[in-house]
Amino acid sequence: MTQRFYVTTPIYYVNSSPHVGTAYTTVVADALARFHALRGERTFFLTGTDEHGLKLEREAQRKAMSPQAFVDEMSERFRDLWPKLLCRPDDFIRTTERRHEEGVQRAWQRCVDSGDIYLGSYEGLYCVACEDHKTEKELLEGNLCPVHGRPVERVTEQSYFFKLSAYGDRLLEFYKRNPTFVRPETRLNEVVSFVEGGLRDLSISRTSFSWGIPVPGDPKHVMYVWFDALFNYLTALAGTEREGALWPPDVQLVGKDILRFHAVYWPAFLMSAGYADDKLPRTIWSHGWLLTDGQKLSKSREGPSHGRGTTDPVRVADAVGADVLRYFLLREVSLGQDGEWSVPSLVSRARSDLAETVGNLLNRALPFAKHFDGRVPHAPAETLSDADRALEALAATAARDAAAAWAEPAPHRALEATIELARAGNRYFDESAPWRLAKAGDLARLAAVVSHVLELVRVVSVMLWPATPSKSDAIRAQLGLDPLAPRVDADLWPLAWGGLAAHTALAPGQPVFAKFDAQQQAQIFKELDVTTEETKPEAPAKAPKAAKPAEAKPAEAPPGPLTYEQLMATVDLRLAKVLAAERIPRKDKLLKLSVDLGEAAGPRTIIAGIALAYAPEALVGKQVIVVANLPPRDFGGGLVSHGMLLAAGPSDGLSLATFEKDHAPGTRVK
RNA sequence: GCCGAUGUAGCUCAGUUGGUUAGAGCAGGGGAAUCAUAAUCCCAAGGUCGUCAGUUCAACUCUGACCGUCGGCACCA
């Protein structure tokens, strides 16, 4: 029976553009699919976009677009990205597609039929003045809002609930029988302890917005994010031949931040919808994050970061090539663990592994073909030496090891084994010294050596293909071979020696891999905003991060034209002097300030989230700018802020706005 | 503060079920070679495996505490 391999990435929320972290997950999925395809399996690689929810509804509103038009545009950014990274998903599902909406509604109905969905209500405490929900413990004596001192109201909102609480035991049993359901193993432990802690029913519908999939039979409700999103993995196949042939997924890649949804909610939903244990996903693979200087990549850290270069995958792929980017992501990061993202280390990795090891091996072997009419020499078995045989054996071992690693999946180890084989090829080449054989006129031995090296390069080109498909094919072209074209039931993995036939016409060409010499490297660093020693200003140590040449994104809708009068009527900015500042126990980011605004009522208390950037002592006496006409804001624990300080920057490198000269507290900013 | 990770050569990381001199790549040092995009190959050097206790005949590998770093949450906008 034909093996099959179904791999998924999360569907990406279209609220933001893809960054290198998003690209990472997709590249891994693509590489796994390519590996399994090479083995002759029927593969299916699914990705897509998640397009519902209040956030997107609002974002569209702000841009004066219909939600559909907005998500259409955003989804394109993802769809267009993947080919640039040589990713070839077999399908791209959008949660706003009809097939998905219908599929999810069917799934919902099946959960209803199982008795697992019921209509309930959220009960909450609500302060009309704050327009916000409160929790019991925030309230002052007598159920008063701590901000306004007014009584809060008890409000209820209808919501459908999923009886997750009923699935705890079944889930635990399932984990026990399928210890590789969640990987790496430490993540399974986390999931198990979460479930053991008891599960609460999930609220899975909302009436407070409409941009979502209507609940069957009750269209006031739209489905809440996870119920909608998780089923994409199923709806992409539903109603087609694929469902029977491919379900369930073999590997579902997820970031560790969304593991819980995939490892707990998702199987519970499926169980409820009538899927037996053997029809549940085989493995939820929780991969790590890419870090820059130990920080998670995120939207707020886009652009140059600490001199390590951009995190925009398109710019990187344009500068160094998609193959190289893919190779780096797969080789440098150990799947399941966090990895460092850095353009300089990408360049150095590409140079030493790809150009100087693999590319070089090809380049140094090809010139010898001139002794054989430009063709792969024929080397009869009796001309082979122990070293030749040893090389063959080594290749077989490496191919086996790499295949096992890819199947694991552990791409970084697979690629390590691959490069190690190419390294051995260089060693063999040195020891065999074909240039001496050529001078001595020993064509029999020369044929053996050259054919062995060329075949080794072929082997390496296949082993590299999941990571660097276009470069692998470029190597193959020089070897006179066709591009790799996986077929179902044909195992192309190079377990057997001799795939490169004697007398094949070679086609030497330009070096396959860029060398990234000093000049190229400088060019790349420049393009990708890498700060090198030369370009870095002196004494960079503690200096606040230079205002980066921010590609001023018009992301936040610019406020419409505003007259001066309107502005002054809206925002009341005042100069103020900090009288006192103290840390707040248990609130790492907050400082409690006493600030003089020149008001008769005396100084105000302002809570500001600047503790990571400013020591309290450093603030006393400082002139700051305060938004004076904000309503009081409750920070819990009896802390109420009566104003806001103007500041900008990341929370750990924030700077407060001030003026060059001191003026009387209370002076209005104009 | 709670929860969770992590701490191995200058850098990035491997170290399987505890067992002789702890591994690789990169960088740096020395040498060989000259077929190759000055690429390659060899050699040497470099680590009290975060700290302190404990279990054991034996711990980088197990247990505990502590320290450092990071992430999530809380809190923040």
XYZ file of C-alpha atoms (C1' of nucleotides) in Angstrom:
747
model
C 0.000 0.000 0.000
C 1.209 3.440 -0.826
C 2.477 5.310 2.149
C 1.040 8.731 2.613
C 2.171 11.767 4.453
C -0.057 14.664 5.370
C 1.632 17.674 6.944
C 0.154 20.984 8.022
C 1.251 24.370 9.212
C -1.005 26.514 11.319
C -3.169 28.780 9.271
C -1.735 32.229 9.703
C -3.767 35.042 11.120
C -3.789 37.720 8.470
C -3.609 40.550 10.942
C 0.081 41.019 10.209
C 2.501 40.253 7.428
C 4.578 37.108 7.390
C 7.974 37.306 9.053
C 10.815 34.891 9.171
C 9.215 32.945 12.013
C 6.153 32.275 9.900
C 8.401 31.333 7.042
C 10.261 28.929 9.273
C 7.222 26.792 10.029
C 6.221 26.676 6.412
C 9.690 25.836 5.176
C 9.898 22.961 7.633
C 6.564 21.622 6.451
C 7.599 21.967 2.841
C 10.899 20.210 3.422
C 9.199 17.335 5.222
C 6.707 16.989 2.397
C 9.536 16.965 -0.127
C 11.423 14.314 1.777
C 8.426 12.029 1.952
C 7.661 12.651 -1.694
C 11.176 11.541 -2.565
C 10.519 8.332 -0.744
C 7.624 7.675 -3.072
C 4.898 8.528 -0.636
C 1.757 10.336 -1.513
C 2.212 13.650 0.246
C -0.073 16.488 1.031
C 1.101 19.759 2.464
C -1.498 22.202 3.684
C -1.178 25.795 4.756
C -3.529 28.739 4.647
C -4.862 31.760 6.408
C -7.133 32.422 9.346
C -9.393 35.308 8.484
C -12.155 35.771 11.003
C -12.539 37.643 14.248
C -13.175 40.929 15.881
C -9.643 42.174 15.367
C -9.886 41.866 11.626
C -13.385 43.270 11.542
C -12.119 46.371 13.315
C -8.975 46.633 11.279
C -11.019 46.549 8.097
C -13.344 49.170 9.474
C -10.450 51.420 10.251
C -9.295 51.111 6.683
C -12.792 51.705 5.446
C -12.803 48.386 3.705
C -15.182 45.492 3.820
C -13.782 42.702 5.958
C -13.750 40.416 2.957
C -11.817 42.848 0.805
C -9.369 43.397 3.630
C -8.679 39.737 4.264
C -8.489 39.054 0.538
C -5.660 41.502 0.344
C -3.882 40.248 3.439
C -4.221 36.610 2.507
C -2.526 37.274 -0.811
C 0.601 38.318 1.019
C 0.902 34.884 2.473
C -0.075 33.002 -0.638
C 2.425 34.970 -2.695
C 5.220 34.446 -0.242
C 5.488 30.692 -0.379
C 6.657 30.308 -3.980
C 9.378 32.828 -3.256
C 10.626 30.468 -0.582
C 10.279 27.469 -2.875
C 7.427 26.169 -0.770
C 4.820 24.256 -2.669
C 1.745 23.688 -0.582
C -0.694 21.282 -2.202
C -3.534 23.410 -1.005
C -3.985 26.794 0.558
C -7.091 27.078 2.635
C -8.751 30.266 3.743
C -11.276 30.238 6.532
C -13.502 32.561 4.548
C -13.880 30.049 1.758
C -17.212 28.392 1.342
C -15.791 24.877 1.572
C -14.376 25.754 4.961
C -17.471 27.489 6.270
C -19.662 24.609 5.231
C -17.233 22.088 6.583
C -17.030 23.757 9.948
C -20.768 24.061 10.168
C -21.076 20.348 9.503
C -18.523 19.662 12.201
C -20.396 21.917 14.592
C -23.588 20.042 13.863
C -21.912 16.742 14.609
C -20.744 18.055 17.952
C -24.279 19.229 18.622
C -25.535 15.766 17.728
C -23.092 14.313 20.219
C -24.627 16.530 22.848
C -21.437 18.445 23.410
C -22.582 21.922 22.486
C -25.015 23.788 24.631
C -26.252 27.314 24.903
C -25.167 29.050 28.046
C -24.279 32.464 29.070
C -21.352 34.394 30.199
C -22.090 36.299 33.322
C -19.916 39.255 33.988
C -19.684 42.481 35.906
C -19.715 45.531 33.741
C -19.024 49.174 34.409
C -20.971 51.291 31.979
C -18.692 54.274 32.482
C -15.568 52.238 31.750
C -17.346 50.283 29.057
C -15.446 47.337 30.327
C -15.852 44.109 32.223
C -14.622 43.868 35.795
C -13.766 40.942 37.965
C -15.010 40.423 41.502
C -11.702 41.022 43.131
C -11.089 44.321 41.398
C -14.165 45.863 42.931
C -14.279 48.113 45.939
C -16.543 47.494 48.891
C -20.162 47.287 47.829
C -19.492 46.251 44.232
C -18.250 49.664 43.231
C -16.085 50.243 40.214
C -12.641 51.212 41.468
C -12.278 53.792 38.722
C -15.568 55.576 38.849
C -16.826 54.566 42.226
C -20.146 53.623 40.649
C -21.934 50.357 41.055
C -21.192 47.860 38.344
C -23.893 45.996 36.513
C -24.254 42.288 36.206
C -24.625 41.509 32.534
C -24.953 38.297 30.664
C -24.041 37.462 27.117
C -25.271 34.339 25.435
C -22.679 31.951 24.198
C -22.479 28.402 22.995
C -20.206 26.195 24.989
C -18.315 23.075 24.120
C -18.286 20.402 26.811
C -14.554 20.148 27.004
C -14.876 19.155 30.638
C -16.279 15.832 29.526
C -13.173 14.916 27.574
C -10.435 15.038 30.196
C -10.271 11.332 30.877
C -10.566 10.346 27.273
C -7.792 12.723 26.318
C -5.515 11.454 29.044
C -6.169 7.909 27.945
C -5.409 8.918 24.369
C -2.102 10.542 25.335
C -1.156 7.459 27.253
C -1.713 5.212 24.295
C -0.133 7.605 21.867
C 2.925 8.945 23.630
C 4.146 10.538 20.428
C 0.947 12.450 19.852
C 2.680 15.538 21.159
C 6.338 16.075 20.512
C 8.906 16.848 21.711
C 8.208 14.777 24.769
C 8.541 17.595 27.268
C 5.620 19.276 25.573
C 3.484 16.212 26.066
C 4.167 16.411 29.769
C 3.014 19.983 29.779
C -0.171 19.072 27.985
C -0.879 16.154 30.264
C -0.462 18.222 33.372
C -2.700 20.863 31.912
C -5.443 18.329 31.268
C -4.931 16.690 34.631
C -5.540 20.067 36.174
C -9.105 19.810 34.972
C -10.755 21.203 31.868
C -13.431 23.826 31.740
C -16.034 24.096 29.054
C -15.079 26.373 26.227
C -17.058 29.314 25.067
C -17.132 28.832 21.305
C -19.447 31.528 19.988
C -19.853 35.263 20.168
C -22.640 37.682 19.563
C -20.547 40.782 19.996
C -19.231 40.793 16.443
C -20.336 39.340 13.174
C -17.185 38.610 11.169
C -17.184 34.882 11.560
C -18.938 31.715 10.571
C -22.590 31.734 11.628
C -23.651 29.078 14.070
C -26.005 26.659 12.309
C -29.567 27.456 13.255
C -28.634 30.505 15.309
C -27.047 33.089 13.038
C -26.891 35.747 15.761
C -23.874 33.821 16.903
C -20.650 33.459 15.066
C -18.169 30.755 15.920
C -15.328 31.753 18.115
C -11.834 31.619 16.800
C -10.510 28.153 17.625
C -13.500 26.124 16.647
C -13.444 27.836 13.314
C -9.717 27.743 12.748
C -8.753 24.265 13.880
C -11.106 22.521 11.534
C -9.283 23.883 8.513
C -7.091 20.798 8.570
C -10.173 18.764 7.909
C -12.237 21.029 5.733
C -9.414 21.289 3.227
C -9.911 17.622 2.486
C -13.599 17.241 3.188
C -15.883 15.973 0.522
C -13.093 14.978 -1.813
C -11.220 11.807 -2.481
C -8.458 13.245 -0.338
C -10.380 12.811 2.865
C -10.373 9.057 2.641
C -6.882 8.876 1.227
C -5.042 11.308 3.452
C -6.802 11.747 6.755
C -5.572 12.002 9.490
C -2.576 14.371 9.442
C 0.779 12.777 10.125
C 2.577 15.861 11.337
C 0.982 19.081 12.411
C 3.553 21.753 13.019
C 2.608 24.341 15.589
C 4.427 26.973 17.532
C 4.710 26.196 21.189
C 2.391 29.107 21.911
C -0.559 27.408 20.267
C 0.220 23.905 21.367
C -2.612 23.719 23.844
C -5.242 24.384 21.234
C -3.886 21.698 18.974
C -3.112 19.134 21.605
C -6.215 19.512 23.749
C -9.072 21.311 22.044
C -8.496 19.938 18.590
C -8.577 16.228 19.432
C -11.517 16.858 21.746
C -13.439 18.541 18.961
C -12.673 15.654 16.658
C -13.687 13.075 19.226
C -16.933 14.871 19.651
C -17.446 15.005 15.915
C -17.245 11.242 15.864
C -13.625 10.517 15.043
C -12.201 7.386 16.559
C -8.774 7.489 18.140
C -7.121 6.107 15.040
C -8.610 8.957 13.036
C -7.023 11.632 15.168
C -3.845 13.433 14.124
C -0.733 11.320 14.583
C 1.610 13.971 15.864
C 1.377 17.549 16.935
C 4.885 18.853 16.573
C 5.642 21.843 18.720
C 8.548 23.703 17.240
C 10.480 26.463 18.911
C 10.892 30.074 18.041
C 13.498 31.972 16.198
C 15.198 34.382 18.502
C 17.328 37.411 17.999
C 19.604 37.980 20.926
C 17.453 35.647 22.908
C 14.257 37.525 22.159
C 11.356 36.041 20.302
C 10.821 37.441 16.882
C 7.600 39.266 16.728
C 5.959 42.078 14.979
C 7.361 44.588 17.398
C 10.849 43.421 16.585
C 10.619 43.640 12.853
C 13.429 45.301 11.025
C 17.038 45.526 12.061
C 17.591 44.104 15.460
C 20.855 44.396 17.284
C 22.774 44.291 14.074
C 21.609 40.814 13.206
C 19.676 41.920 10.203
C 16.180 42.005 8.966
C 13.516 39.430 9.690
C 11.611 39.925 6.476
C 11.825 36.589 4.683
C 11.314 38.091 1.249
C 14.181 40.505 1.624
C 16.406 37.749 2.907
C 15.436 35.395 0.108
C 16.050 38.123 -2.436
C 19.467 38.841 -1.012
C 20.858 35.359 -0.416
C 18.527 33.095 -2.333
C 15.621 31.061 -1.091
C 17.616 27.831 -0.988
C 20.158 29.345 1.328
C 17.516 30.747 3.633
C 15.769 27.395 3.756
C 18.997 25.575 4.383
C 19.859 27.837 7.248
C 16.465 27.532 8.911
C 16.510 23.776 8.668
C 20.127 23.232 9.566
C 20.657 25.803 12.270
C 17.520 25.297 14.262
C 16.875 22.079 16.070
C 13.197 21.384 15.534
C 11.376 21.702 18.817
C 13.906 24.075 20.283
C 14.424 27.749 19.897
C 17.067 28.886 17.463
C 19.022 31.993 16.801
C 18.104 34.125 13.828
C 21.011 36.084 12.480
C 21.977 37.069 8.964
C 25.731 36.907 9.634
C 25.488 33.353 10.860
C 23.283 32.518 7.887
C 25.966 33.782 5.540
C 28.706 31.950 7.339
C 26.705 28.735 7.399
C 25.971 28.959 3.704
C 29.556 29.658 2.861
C 31.160 26.858 4.792
C 28.534 24.149 4.265
C 27.178 24.838 0.833
C 29.821 26.730 -1.113
C 33.017 25.421 0.409
C 31.955 21.868 1.019
C 29.260 20.783 -1.423
C 29.781 23.267 -4.220
C 33.520 22.925 -4.026
C 33.409 19.173 -4.309
C 31.485 19.427 -7.545
C 33.722 22.147 -8.900
C 36.939 20.346 -8.260
C 35.736 17.078 -9.787
C 34.217 18.377 -13.017
C 37.437 19.566 -14.695
C 38.743 16.002 -14.716
C 35.981 15.022 -17.068
C 38.110 16.380 -19.879
C 40.097 13.165 -19.671
C 36.916 11.298 -20.440
C 35.387 13.208 -23.249
C 33.374 15.378 -20.862
C 31.439 12.383 -19.626
C 31.093 10.390 -16.453
C 33.959 7.910 -16.653
C 33.337 4.208 -16.578
C 35.162 2.427 -13.772
C 35.085 -1.365 -13.930
C 34.739 -3.101 -10.580
C 38.274 -4.474 -10.693
C 39.744 -0.983 -10.760
C 38.134 -0.014 -7.475
C 40.211 0.366 -4.342
C 39.371 -0.089 -0.712
C 39.030 3.650 -0.413
C 36.439 3.679 -3.191
C 34.466 0.936 -1.493
C 34.731 2.696 1.816
C 33.290 5.811 0.250
C 30.359 3.853 -1.121
C 29.710 2.357 2.270
C 29.912 5.745 3.894
C 27.381 7.146 1.462
C 24.983 4.328 2.172
C 25.273 4.889 5.890
C 24.823 8.610 5.556
C 21.783 8.184 3.347
C 20.234 5.840 5.881
C 21.000 8.124 8.789
C 19.716 11.200 7.035
C 16.533 9.437 6.003
C 15.946 8.355 9.567
C 16.521 11.904 10.749
C 14.141 13.392 8.206
C 11.528 10.837 9.179
C 11.978 11.691 12.832
C 11.626 14.614 11.890
C 14.965 16.162 12.765
C 16.010 18.146 9.714
C 19.053 19.658 11.343
C 20.522 16.238 11.956
C 19.617 15.051 8.493
C 21.441 17.976 6.977
C 24.348 17.570 9.315
C 24.755 14.015 8.095
C 24.453 15.230 4.520
C 27.180 17.834 4.817
C 29.347 15.418 6.729
C 29.142 13.111 3.734
C 30.223 15.900 1.409
C 33.077 16.588 3.776
C 34.114 12.970 3.521
C 33.991 13.396 -0.237
C 36.505 16.203 -0.046
C 38.704 14.108 2.171
C 38.524 11.194 -0.257
C 39.339 13.546 -3.104
C 42.416 14.829 -1.324
C 43.620 11.389 -0.429
C 43.014 10.038 -3.895
C 44.734 13.068 -5.467
C 43.269 12.696 -8.949
C 45.481 15.483 -10.235
C 48.470 13.190 -9.669
C 46.722 10.301 -11.358
C 46.099 12.543 -14.327
C 49.718 13.579 -14.531
C 50.869 10.000 -14.190
C 48.465 8.967 -16.928
C 46.733 6.408 -14.682
C 43.353 6.733 -16.370
C 41.917 3.590 -14.814
C 42.329 4.890 -11.275
C 41.395 8.380 -12.346
C 38.141 7.054 -13.746
C 37.370 5.356 -10.468
C 38.061 8.436 -8.399
C 36.253 10.908 -10.599
C 33.204 8.746 -11.073
C 33.060 8.174 -7.350
C 33.172 11.816 -6.511
C 30.560 12.685 -9.092
C 28.265 9.971 -7.833
C 28.815 11.179 -4.314
C 27.769 14.641 -5.354
C 24.665 13.175 -6.907
C 23.861 11.415 -3.653
C 24.350 14.650 -1.765
C 22.191 16.566 -4.226
C 19.276 14.262 -3.503
C 19.797 14.359 0.234
C 19.870 18.117 0.079
C 16.801 18.438 -2.102
C 14.193 18.751 0.666
C 16.085 21.801 1.905
C 17.543 23.280 -1.265
C 15.427 22.075 -4.171
C 16.491 24.522 -6.830
C 20.170 24.313 -5.981
C 19.991 20.539 -5.944
C 18.574 20.619 -9.420
C 21.275 23.050 -10.486
C 23.891 20.571 -9.285
C 22.130 17.800 -11.127
C 22.087 19.820 -14.302
C 25.871 20.029 -14.192
C 25.975 16.293 -13.646
C 23.849 15.865 -16.738
C 20.819 14.762 -14.746
C 17.206 15.833 -14.909
C 15.649 17.719 -12.037
C 14.303 15.519 -9.310
C 10.693 14.680 -9.958
C 9.226 12.580 -7.180
C 6.609 10.049 -8.150
C 4.318 8.061 -5.972
C 5.723 4.600 -5.319
C 9.178 5.463 -6.629
C 11.774 5.741 -3.884
C 14.380 8.195 -5.115
C 16.301 8.391 -1.865
C 19.956 7.573 -2.657
C 20.292 4.404 -0.654
C 21.924 2.609 -3.551
C 25.205 3.591 -5.111
C 25.439 4.171 -8.841
C 22.594 6.415 -9.849
C 24.876 8.409 -12.079
C 25.421 6.247 -15.128
C 28.775 6.019 -16.849
C 29.065 8.057 -20.034
C 26.479 10.605 -18.928
C 27.405 13.899 -20.568
C 28.430 16.429 -17.963
C 27.538 20.073 -18.232
C 29.854 22.204 -16.154
C 28.561 25.677 -15.495
C 28.774 28.538 -13.093
C 29.396 27.628 -9.468
C 26.107 26.584 -7.920
C 26.534 28.234 -4.556
C 27.544 31.801 -3.936
C 30.774 32.087 -2.051
C 29.752 35.133 -0.072
C 33.178 36.692 -0.180
C 33.893 39.877 1.691
C 32.392 42.038 -1.008
C 29.213 40.002 -1.464
C 28.831 39.754 2.250
C 29.129 43.488 2.697
C 26.504 43.965 0.027
C 24.145 41.521 1.717
C 24.645 43.044 5.114
C 23.859 46.397 3.656
C 20.702 45.169 1.999
C 19.554 43.403 5.125
C 20.343 46.077 7.667
C 23.051 44.169 9.434
C 25.165 46.379 11.608
C 28.789 45.357 11.356
C 31.701 46.578 13.394
C 32.615 49.150 10.769
C 29.162 50.604 10.402
C 28.395 50.547 14.058
C 28.852 53.819 15.858
C 31.540 53.861 18.518
C 30.590 52.968 22.037
C 27.448 51.176 21.071
C 27.242 49.414 24.390
C 24.465 50.990 26.336
C 23.494 53.693 23.915
C 19.810 53.695 23.253
C 18.998 51.964 20.037
C 19.423 54.336 17.182
C 16.126 55.353 15.774
C 15.980 52.824 13.015
C 15.160 53.967 9.535
C 11.686 52.727 10.176
C 9.865 51.842 7.027
C 7.143 54.071 8.287
C 4.238 51.753 7.933
C 0.890 53.349 7.484
C -0.405 50.394 9.450
C -2.269 52.352 12.062
C -4.745 54.372 10.142
C -3.649 57.969 10.196
C -6.100 60.161 11.995
C -8.217 62.070 9.586
C -7.448 65.722 9.047
C -7.951 67.580 12.254
C -8.081 71.288 12.831
C -5.967 72.879 15.495
C -9.064 73.707 17.478
C -10.272 70.139 17.328
C -6.906 68.926 18.488
C -6.809 71.279 21.433
C -10.346 70.342 22.302
C -9.476 66.679 22.249
C -6.136 66.202 23.895
C -4.978 68.180 26.888
C -1.220 67.857 27.192
C 0.442 69.417 30.208
C 3.946 69.828 31.434
C 4.450 68.271 34.805
C 7.179 67.603 37.293
C 7.775 64.222 38.886
C 7.733 64.613 42.662
C 8.158 61.011 43.627
C 8.434 57.636 42.013
C 8.385 54.139 43.391
C 8.262 50.598 42.201
C 5.138 48.605 42.728
C 5.569 45.196 44.297
C 4.722 42.380 41.892
C 4.285 44.677 38.944
C 7.523 44.461 37.054
C 6.727 47.055 34.480
C 4.929 49.629 36.517
C 6.030 52.672 38.430
C 3.793 54.691 40.681
C 4.489 58.378 40.218
C 3.405 61.448 42.043
C 3.295 64.238 39.529
C 2.785 67.960 39.937
C 0.563 69.482 37.267
C 0.276 72.801 39.018
C -3.261 71.947 40.024
C -4.892 73.286 43.137
C -6.029 69.807 44.031
C -2.407 68.844 44.475
C -0.225 66.274 42.722
C -1.739 63.459 40.782
C -0.942 59.799 40.975
C 0.026 58.296 37.667
C 0.811 54.681 37.039
C 3.180 54.286 34.126
C 4.564 51.179 32.467
C 8.122 52.417 32.332
C 9.842 50.445 35.049
C 11.952 48.479 32.608
C 13.478 51.621 31.176
C 13.698 54.023 34.099
C 14.847 53.691 37.648
C 12.473 55.504 39.997
C 15.250 57.683 41.444
C 16.178 58.891 37.979
C 12.731 60.304 37.472
C 12.350 62.530 40.461
C 12.517 66.167 39.423
C 12.193 65.271 35.762
C 9.906 67.272 33.544
C 7.445 65.083 31.682
C 4.462 65.531 29.405
C 1.154 64.250 30.659
C -2.129 63.613 28.950
C -4.261 65.341 31.527
C -7.782 64.708 30.378
C -7.926 60.950 30.352
C -10.441 59.233 32.551
C -8.940 57.501 35.569
C -7.650 54.071 34.780
C -7.795 51.177 37.168
C -4.731 48.960 37.410
C -6.157 46.628 40.026
C -5.089 46.294 43.593
C -6.338 49.756 44.406
C -3.973 51.417 41.953
C -5.654 54.047 39.886
C -3.861 56.197 37.369
C -4.955 59.750 36.685
C -3.158 60.471 33.467
C -0.622 59.130 31.086
C 2.989 59.966 30.333
C 4.044 60.451 26.742
C 6.736 58.019 25.771
C 7.918 56.002 22.838
C 9.975 52.945 22.124
C 10.067 49.304 23.163
C 9.189 48.714 26.772
C 12.772 47.966 27.754
C 14.223 50.905 25.891
C 11.493 53.433 26.324
C 12.131 57.138 26.355
C 9.901 59.711 27.927
C 8.933 62.849 26.092
C 10.124 66.077 27.595
C 11.127 69.589 26.578
C 14.486 71.221 26.341
C 13.798 73.847 28.967
C 11.840 73.605 32.148
C 8.587 75.479 32.437
C 6.044 75.818 35.148
C 4.139 72.613 35.930
C 0.737 72.727 34.312
C 1.874 74.655 31.240
C -0.215 73.545 28.326
C 1.489 72.058 25.308
C 0.523 73.912 22.193
C 4.754 36.687 41.648
C 2.998 31.977 39.098
C 4.114 28.336 35.218
C 7.672 26.444 31.794
C 12.338 26.023 29.491
C 17.537 26.490 29.537
C 22.836 26.998 31.328
C 28.629 21.771 27.742
C 35.218 24.766 24.303
C 35.677 32.325 22.035
C 30.668 31.459 18.893
C 26.471 27.904 17.388
C 25.318 23.470 19.157
C 25.692 17.228 19.675
C 26.000 14.187 23.803
C 21.486 8.016 23.097
C 19.090 3.710 28.611
C 24.845 7.002 34.304
C 30.790 3.577 32.965
C 37.722 3.945 30.192
C 41.390 10.264 27.815
C 33.468 14.983 27.005
C 32.302 15.539 20.650
C 31.268 18.477 15.806
C 31.107 22.917 12.847
C 32.723 28.021 12.784
C 36.573 31.509 14.480
C 41.829 31.626 16.013
C 47.229 28.789 15.689
C 50.665 25.463 12.878
C 51.439 22.447 8.592
C 50.388 19.800 3.707
C 48.601 20.165 -1.032
C 47.587 23.050 -5.622
C 42.222 19.646 -8.900
C 38.709 23.623 -7.149
C 34.671 30.072 -6.179
C 42.469 31.233 -2.137
C 37.953 26.573 -1.910
C 40.377 21.583 0.419
C 43.016 18.199 3.827
C 45.935 17.153 8.315
C 47.709 18.440 13.291
C 47.755 20.899 17.793
C 45.419 24.043 21.206
C 41.003 25.171 23.704
C 35.984 22.855 28.532
C 36.607 22.276 37.136
C 30.067 20.023 31.333
C 26.195 27.189 35.929
C 27.043 26.473 41.624
C 26.496 23.503 45.973
C 24.835 19.202 48.103
C 22.839 14.129 47.598
C 22.148 8.938 45.428
C 25.933 5.429 43.347
C 31.621 1.314 43.002
C 30.911 5.217 39.091
C 27.245 11.438 37.079
C 27.686 16.110 31.915
C 24.053 12.106 32.235
C 19.582 10.701 38.191
C 17.554 13.813 42.804
C 17.230 18.490 45.548
C 18.419 23.489 46.486
C 20.453 27.837 44.730
C 22.315 31.296 40.924
C 22.062 33.142 35.808
C 19.412 33.587 31.147
C 14.934 33.210 28.315
C 9.735 32.560 27.327
C 4.382 32.466 28.657
C 0.935 34.364 32.129
C -0.147 38.209 35.635
C 0.560 43.267 35.143
C 1.351 46.582 31.072
C -0.804 49.770 25.834
